[in-house]
């Protein structure tokens, strides 16, 4: 256990420096600092410098992975970071704008999900002969599954870039975010359809309907409940009197909602976003944002840096070779 | 992995609420809030409410332990919390006072270590017949070992109470802290002696001298180096310009130093404290403290709450029965 903890402490220290250096460098060249953080992560990660042997660390600071490329401890920090990020983005969202642009948002979300699903599926169908050595039809399980995976847009990267550019509050930002949230909910429904197809060969509409109803009900239900009780929640939080305690407690609430969403089969970050959105209209929104800003500075670069670490150069190389081969 | 993360997010959310409720309650009754946090942890921990079955959580929110009572993910958060706590205490320490009171501090540290070592050892010698069924002499390995364990004073609890009472800067606070640090270094030397005795039956002075020299050299060396280069370190940190980034980078530095201390066989928190002490005289000290205060509010109550979770009521019950039996 102590060995694990020593590694974790060293890793986090190095990640903080790498992420901020990468971020500052990219910012100086007027590029999104989030890209710098991801690249810094890829550079120091287990597939690059991370596995270089150091004195006292025979497998390097970020040892080559077994099943999963990073340790549970480190992954825990990135998970909390993603909840914090989406909670704060939710807090920054202008609810009036969000509702006003919910129709284009839905169109963007549904459109995005469908387009990327069809494209992902078609790509697999077209390449199947070369990659898998088998010809798949459009409705075969494998292309369907990979199609679903490609619908998962990266909500976190989008949210972060919008935050950096202070565009969370703009019509475009709101449309993109609500689109991303809807995308995620649709992705879960599509996944249920595809798993059903894979199991039985046919689409079980009853099961799919159940999953769809449940996802949409939890998602809409929580949003409505959150908005309805926002004032009561804010009132309860205010009882702690001190601003910092209030902010940390609101984050605690976001963590619990995120965990419950995950347990219900939806994504954690959607739960965190809805919690933030609920509190966005209360007078606490600004206080919480101020108080949590140093938590943001600590956690969020760690998140993107670790995401960069998951980039496997070798696999990328091999697929690139494949793509070249195809052309 | 996702299952682990869902648990971690839920656990942290619940811990935040439990810790702050316990802390606020104790504060209202004018008791140290750290005690409230520890008790709240014991209450919701795996040995009490934590293992109660909940819907969707068949083993409860904090399942009964296998080898170690809490998950790696959760332990990671407490480790970072302890580094943060001691780093901030180091920053708050008045170096002039610290040096001025280093002589009484050393006396307190050495005296404390010797007294608790002798008492711990004697207690085992006196009780050995009842507890272990064997009579041990004063120099037998088992009583020696338990004597060493009882020298480990709880630096974290001491540091936290001093912070809450704003006494880190007082002569008493400085004496206690430097005493605790010296205690820790002496504990490591004593441990080396005892392990040597257990292995060979005699005290190998060469080995003990080696460990002692190494511990003291690293400890004093790092303190002197840290103080000597404090201005350069502060200058480098200032290049990031933005206060929040600077504070997070300084924490990153503390994490790295803590990890290196652990690797060298000393305690992490000593490394973090020395890093804080080094920066305490620079003009960054106040900026860093301000910026990291919400990180403190987030992490430190989690730390003490989880410490409370490690309390095993059942074992406590059985030893209490033993003690009663003795009386």
PDB file of C-alpha atoms in Angstrom, chain B residues 160-272:
ATOM      1  CA  UNK B 160      -4.498  20.110  12.435  1.00  0.00           C
ATOM      2  CA  UNK B 161      -5.454  21.172  15.962  1.00  0.00           C
ATOM      3  CA  UNK B 162      -2.666  23.769  15.983  1.00  0.00           C
ATOM      4  CA  UNK B 163      -3.961  25.106  12.641  1.00  0.00           C
ATOM      5  CA  UNK B 164      -7.570  25.289  13.844  1.00  0.00           C
ATOM      6  CA  UNK B 165      -6.529  27.166  16.975  1.00  0.00           C
ATOM      7  CA  UNK B 166      -4.198  29.404  14.916  1.00  0.00           C
ATOM      8  CA  UNK B 167      -1.285  28.412  17.156  1.00  0.00           C
ATOM      9  CA  UNK B 168       1.144  27.199  14.459  1.00  0.00           C
ATOM     10  CA  UNK B 169       2.977  30.485  14.824  1.00  0.00           C
ATOM     11  CA  UNK B 170       3.196  30.472  18.621  1.00  0.00           C
ATOM     12  CA  UNK B 171       6.271  29.350  20.625  1.00  0.00           C
ATOM     13  CA  UNK B 172       4.310  26.355  21.946  1.00  0.00           C
ATOM     14  CA  UNK B 173       3.145  25.362  18.473  1.00  0.00           C
ATOM     15  CA  UNK B 174       6.630  25.572  17.009  1.00  0.00           C
ATOM     16  CA  UNK B 175       8.106  23.524  19.859  1.00  0.00           C
ATOM     17  CA  UNK B 176       5.463  20.830  19.461  1.00  0.00           C
ATOM     18  CA  UNK B 177       5.913  20.650  15.692  1.00  0.00           C
ATOM     19  CA  UNK B 178       9.694  20.501  15.681  1.00  0.00           C
ATOM     20  CA  UNK B 179       9.424  17.923  18.462  1.00  0.00           C
ATOM     21  CA  UNK B 180       7.053  15.827  16.341  1.00  0.00           C
ATOM     22  CA  UNK B 181       9.362  16.014  13.331  1.00  0.00           C
ATOM     23  CA  UNK B 182      12.385  14.926  15.386  1.00  0.00           C
ATOM     24  CA  UNK B 183      10.265  12.201  16.958  1.00  0.00           C
ATOM     25  CA  UNK B 184       9.576  10.817  13.517  1.00  0.00           C
ATOM     26  CA  UNK B 185      13.240  10.762  12.492  1.00  0.00           C
ATOM     27  CA  UNK B 186      14.203   9.094  15.791  1.00  0.00           C
ATOM     28  CA  UNK B 187      11.425   6.549  15.310  1.00  0.00           C
ATOM     29  CA  UNK B 188      13.007   5.424  12.043  1.00  0.00           C
ATOM     30  CA  UNK B 189      16.410   5.029  13.692  1.00  0.00           C
ATOM     31  CA  UNK B 190      14.893   3.060  16.587  1.00  0.00           C
ATOM     32  CA  UNK B 191      13.078   0.840  14.105  1.00  0.00           C
ATOM     33  CA  UNK B 192      16.384   0.063  12.380  1.00  0.00           C
ATOM     34  CA  UNK B 193      17.927  -0.866  15.740  1.00  0.00           C
ATOM     35  CA  UNK B 194      15.030  -3.123  16.674  1.00  0.00           C
ATOM     36  CA  UNK B 195      14.906  -4.897  13.320  1.00  0.00           C
ATOM     37  CA  UNK B 196      18.647  -5.517  13.657  1.00  0.00           C
ATOM     38  CA  UNK B 197      18.164  -6.970  17.145  1.00  0.00           C
ATOM     39  CA  UNK B 198      15.334  -9.182  15.935  1.00  0.00           C
ATOM     40  CA  UNK B 199      17.454 -10.544  13.076  1.00  0.00           C
ATOM     41  CA  UNK B 200      20.758 -11.184  14.793  1.00  0.00           C
ATOM     42  CA  UNK B 201      20.045 -10.886  18.515  1.00  0.00           C
ATOM     43  CA  UNK B 202      22.657  -8.150  18.902  1.00  0.00           C
ATOM     44  CA  UNK B 203      22.720  -4.496  18.029  1.00  0.00           C
ATOM     45  CA  UNK B 204      24.665  -4.040  14.786  1.00  0.00           C
ATOM     46  CA  UNK B 205      26.000  -0.570  15.408  1.00  0.00           C
ATOM     47  CA  UNK B 206      27.395  -0.201  11.904  1.00  0.00           C
ATOM     48  CA  UNK B 207      23.996  -0.768  10.260  1.00  0.00           C
ATOM     49  CA  UNK B 208      22.197   1.389  12.800  1.00  0.00           C
ATOM     50  CA  UNK B 209      24.781   4.107  12.358  1.00  0.00           C
ATOM     51  CA  UNK B 210      24.264   3.923   8.601  1.00  0.00           C
ATOM     52  CA  UNK B 211      20.485   4.292   8.837  1.00  0.00           C
ATOM     53  CA  UNK B 212      20.774   7.026  11.454  1.00  0.00           C
ATOM     54  CA  UNK B 213      23.317   8.955   9.426  1.00  0.00           C
ATOM     55  CA  UNK B 214      21.274   8.608   6.247  1.00  0.00           C
ATOM     56  CA  UNK B 215      17.973   9.714   7.846  1.00  0.00           C
ATOM     57  CA  UNK B 216      19.471  12.688   9.622  1.00  0.00           C
ATOM     58  CA  UNK B 217      21.521  13.656   6.565  1.00  0.00           C
ATOM     59  CA  UNK B 218      18.511  13.602   4.220  1.00  0.00           C
ATOM     60  CA  UNK B 219      16.371  15.444   6.715  1.00  0.00           C
ATOM     61  CA  UNK B 220      18.854  18.179   7.639  1.00  0.00           C
ATOM     62  CA  UNK B 221      20.260  18.327   4.105  1.00  0.00           C
ATOM     63  CA  UNK B 222      16.852  18.908   2.531  1.00  0.00           C
ATOM     64  CA  UNK B 223      15.930  21.520   5.111  1.00  0.00           C
ATOM     65  CA  UNK B 224      19.157  23.445   4.505  1.00  0.00           C
ATOM     66  CA  UNK B 225      18.898  23.087   0.717  1.00  0.00           C
ATOM     67  CA  UNK B 226      15.240  24.110   0.757  1.00  0.00           C
ATOM     68  CA  UNK B 227      15.982  27.214   2.784  1.00  0.00           C
ATOM     69  CA  UNK B 228      19.023  28.102   0.695  1.00  0.00           C
ATOM     70  CA  UNK B 229      17.193  27.842  -2.623  1.00  0.00           C
ATOM     71  CA  UNK B 230      13.817  29.116  -1.399  1.00  0.00           C
ATOM     72  CA  UNK B 231      14.201  32.367  -3.286  1.00  0.00           C
ATOM     73  CA  UNK B 232      15.185  30.629  -6.529  1.00  0.00           C
ATOM     74  CA  UNK B 233      12.261  28.199  -6.219  1.00  0.00           C
ATOM     75  CA  UNK B 234       9.878  31.078  -5.562  1.00  0.00           C
ATOM     76  CA  UNK B 235      11.310  32.941  -8.546  1.00  0.00           C
ATOM     77  CA  UNK B 236      10.775  29.957 -10.838  1.00  0.00           C
ATOM     78  CA  UNK B 237       7.201  29.513  -9.582  1.00  0.00           C
ATOM     79  CA  UNK B 238       6.469  33.184 -10.188  1.00  0.00           C
ATOM     80  CA  UNK B 239       7.216  32.757 -13.886  1.00  0.00           C
ATOM     81  CA  UNK B 240       3.765  31.202 -14.264  1.00  0.00           C
ATOM     82  CA  UNK B 241       2.424  34.677 -13.346  1.00  0.00           C
ATOM     83  CA  UNK B 242      -1.038  33.553 -12.309  1.00  0.00           C
ATOM     84  CA  UNK B 243      -1.479  33.064  -8.539  1.00  0.00           C
ATOM     85  CA  UNK B 244      -3.611  29.919  -8.729  1.00  0.00           C
ATOM     86  CA  UNK B 245      -1.195  28.171 -11.103  1.00  0.00           C
ATOM     87  CA  UNK B 246       1.716  29.148  -8.856  1.00  0.00           C
ATOM     88  CA  UNK B 247       0.013  27.658  -5.816  1.00  0.00           C
ATOM     89  CA  UNK B 248      -0.823  24.409  -7.597  1.00  0.00           C
ATOM     90  CA  UNK B 249       2.755  24.124  -8.889  1.00  0.00           C
ATOM     91  CA  UNK B 250       4.142  24.622  -5.385  1.00  0.00           C
ATOM     92  CA  UNK B 251       1.874  21.813  -4.216  1.00  0.00           C
ATOM     93  CA  UNK B 252       3.229  19.706  -7.074  1.00  0.00           C
ATOM     94  CA  UNK B 253       6.725  20.368  -5.760  1.00  0.00           C
ATOM     95  CA  UNK B 254       5.661  19.344  -2.252  1.00  0.00           C
ATOM     96  CA  UNK B 255       4.221  16.101  -3.657  1.00  0.00           C
ATOM     97  CA  UNK B 256       7.466  15.276  -5.446  1.00  0.00           C
ATOM     98  CA  UNK B 257       9.598  15.994  -2.362  1.00  0.00           C
ATOM     99  CA  UNK B 258       7.196  13.916  -0.248  1.00  0.00           C
ATOM    100  CA  UNK B 259       7.471  10.997  -2.667  1.00  0.00           C
ATOM    101  CA  UNK B 260      11.270  11.187  -2.659  1.00  0.00           C
ATOM    102  CA  UNK B 261      11.320  11.228   1.159  1.00  0.00           C
ATOM    103  CA  UNK B 262       9.150   8.134   1.262  1.00  0.00           C
ATOM    104  CA  UNK B 263      11.434   6.433  -1.215  1.00  0.00           C
ATOM    105  CA  UNK B 264      14.432   7.297   0.951  1.00  0.00           C
ATOM    106  CA  UNK B 265      12.751   5.583   3.900  1.00  0.00           C
ATOM    107  CA  UNK B 266      11.577   8.732   5.699  1.00  0.00           C
ATOM    108  CA  UNK B 267       7.924   9.764   6.026  1.00  0.00           C
ATOM    109  CA  UNK B 268       6.143  11.607   3.196  1.00  0.00           C
ATOM    110  CA  UNK B 269       4.690  14.209   5.504  1.00  0.00           C
ATOM    111  CA  UNK B 270       8.146  15.221   6.752  1.00  0.00           C
ATOM    112  CA  UNK B 271       9.118  15.979   3.162  1.00  0.00           C
ATOM    113  CA  UNK B 272       5.962  18.024   2.655  1.00  0.00           C
TER     114      UNK B 272
END
